[in-house]
Amino acid sequence: MMKALEGVKVLDFTHVQSGPTCTQILGWFGADVIKVERPGVGDATRKQLIDKPGADSLYFTMLNHNKRSIELNSKNETGKEVLTRLIKECDVLVENFAPGALDRMGFSWERVHEINPRIIMASIKGFGPGKYEDCKVYENVAQCAGGSASTTGFLDGPPLVTGAQIGDSGTGLHLCLGIVTALFHREKSGVGQRVSVAMQDSVLNLARVKMRDQQRLDAGPLKEYSQFGEGIPFGEATPRAGNDSGGGQPGRILKCKGWETDPNAYTYFIIQAAVWEKVCDLIGEPNWKTDDGFASPPERLDKLNQIFERIEAWTMTKTKFEVMDLCNPLDIPVGPILSMKEIAEDEGLYDTGTLVKVDHPERGEYISVGCPIKLSASPVDVTRSPLLGEHTLEILKDVLHYDDSEINNIVSSGAVGEVNKS
Ligand code: CAO
């Protein structure tokens, strides 16, 4: 079956996490992703968080499936010529270097567009144009600058970053959408364009509901936040909401059976207005269905602590899975707090390709997260990440059509690493 992006060539000049997540998705959709890496060094993540000496790290392998690797020194004159040829051949160039790095190499957008007017050049930077545009930025910096950290955590604690990599992988997703949109536009217009995404902007986009709440504060306290029911005054900015659910339906994380020894024996529990009566029956408080102070959602707001303590007394008698089995048939929204260990052992996720087992020549078999986007006519086959420079010769020959003597010259110039790896 033909893949959705078959025939699209991507010059992947990305590194670390944000850019590689984007090009990995393009690869999963069938694009030919050619990862350009510094000879002998490669993407820094290859050697970060090493768990198996001598082998590429999981950090690298899990972000670089379905790609080919060419070692190329883009600061060497011959290397620049090879890169120019790659730019001519490719449909998309993706990069997430520090601000100005590509310009310093001699490949500004203007130059790239001149070399190939049809190319789409996609970039990730930490900040958009403005006072911070020159900053290097990593995940947690973006979470802080994008408004996520100030709105995450408990009211009486410090700001918190989240484990979901919304700054890096979140920005990679945004960039991917920009690239595919630009490719769609190119189909009609024939010209490429520049796609830019800032990590701060992506995080803010994901924290959009918190900017909603910032403006709602002008109209008075945010009644769905626990602090309203507890009589704690609001300040000037959207506060940290603990585990309150953001959509106006009260929700909390509650202990389940075994919580004393299992750090993940918890469930999320939402008391949606539509199922309040079922919740009352389930936990053994049928009177709350009609009692004054409990019957309607506004009346319950100042009793949420009492209500959730009572629900927790019930959830603590059940495992998190029993809570789910009992609540789901009643349409009461609950979610078990799943550990990564439990997720890794969930056979159903392997059946759908959300988790995959990948074989790697240096590491052996490892678990990876597959493509979360399922296209019915373009199924994803996850292939292992490339070794450093594994495809240098193949790319010089088959993509760039250099002959043997030209390849010898390129190798002797020091522009590429060893070419006998394929
Ligand atoms: N050949 C020759 N030189 C190469 C090369 C190649 N194939 N690939 C990269 N280089 C050079 C770059 O040109 C740059 O050189 P100069 O500084 O002389 O211009 C140098 O390697 C380092 O690149 P960098 O500054 O991008 O890398 P860094 O490790 O110092 O910074 C990061 C990393 C991520 C902070 C920075 O790239 C950045 O801010 N990127 C944008 C935001 C981003 O994506 N952040 C998320 C990263 S994931 O947490």
XYZ file of C-alpha atoms and ligand atoms in Angstrom, residues 13-20 36-39 42 44-45 48 59 63 70-76 83 95-105 123-127 134-140 142 165 167-169 171 197 199 415, ligand 1:
107
model
C 18.824 18.806 9.942
C 17.279 18.326 13.381
C 18.738 17.242 16.691
C 17.832 16.518 20.314
C 14.051 16.132 20.707
C 11.815 18.830 19.235
C 12.865 18.594 15.578
C 13.392 14.803 15.514
C 22.302 15.024 8.307
C 24.743 14.554 11.194
C 28.143 15.901 12.067
C 30.851 13.319 11.086
C 26.086 12.861 15.241
C 24.116 14.590 20.730
C 21.323 12.358 22.044
C 23.044 10.842 26.187
C 16.793 8.796 23.808
C 13.049 9.713 18.351
C 24.350 10.751 6.315
C 27.466 12.108 8.019
C 28.199 15.511 6.519
C 30.275 18.436 7.708
C 28.234 21.413 6.632
C 31.035 23.844 7.467
C 33.504 22.190 5.065
C 24.360 20.096 1.218
C 16.020 22.295 11.380
C 16.109 23.235 15.037
C 19.553 24.739 15.449
C 20.202 27.580 17.824
C 19.137 30.947 16.384
C 21.508 32.081 13.628
C 23.372 28.748 13.270
C 22.033 27.998 9.783
C 22.781 31.558 8.627
C 26.332 31.194 9.933
C 26.685 28.022 7.856
C 12.372 25.730 11.777
C 11.908 25.418 15.517
C 13.295 28.100 17.796
C 12.692 28.677 21.490
C 11.072 32.090 21.056
C 18.469 34.716 20.320
C 18.035 32.372 23.287
C 18.794 28.678 23.234
C 15.825 26.870 24.715
C 15.155 23.443 26.172
C 11.924 21.673 27.174
C 11.452 23.026 30.667
C 9.551 26.442 27.127
C 7.184 16.915 26.686
C 7.769 21.986 24.782
C 9.745 19.630 22.559
C 7.409 16.954 21.223
C 6.397 21.843 19.157
C 7.283 27.492 15.172
C 8.427 26.503 21.538
C 33.205 16.389 4.190
N 28.359 19.983 10.415
C 29.016 21.030 10.965
N 28.551 21.765 11.988
C 27.340 21.409 12.472
C 26.587 20.339 11.949
C 27.147 19.609 10.866
N 26.520 18.571 10.312
N 25.447 20.248 12.647
C 25.476 21.223 13.573
N 26.613 21.936 13.477
C 27.035 23.077 14.271
C 26.098 24.257 14.169
O 26.283 24.952 12.967
C 26.501 25.061 15.389
O 27.675 25.790 15.091
P 27.845 27.381 15.416
O 27.486 27.553 16.840
O 29.286 27.613 15.138
O 26.943 28.124 14.521
C 26.891 23.989 16.386
O 26.961 22.772 15.636
C 25.950 23.799 17.539
O 24.593 23.885 17.144
P 23.492 24.373 18.180
O 23.910 25.710 18.743
O 22.160 24.300 17.546
O 23.602 23.224 19.308
P 23.714 23.368 20.886
O 23.943 21.992 21.381
O 24.698 24.392 21.299
O 22.259 23.895 21.331
C 19.850 23.714 21.444
C 21.199 22.984 21.388
C 18.766 22.681 21.339
C 19.720 24.489 22.756
C 19.771 24.710 20.268
O 19.990 24.019 19.080
C 18.428 25.431 20.193
O 18.142 26.362 20.937
N 17.576 25.003 19.239
C 16.286 25.635 19.010
C 15.310 25.283 20.073
C 15.125 23.799 20.237
O 14.851 23.067 19.319
N 15.207 23.364 21.484
C 14.785 22.017 21.851
C 15.856 21.079 21.881
S 15.286 19.590 22.582
O 15.232 19.903 24.215
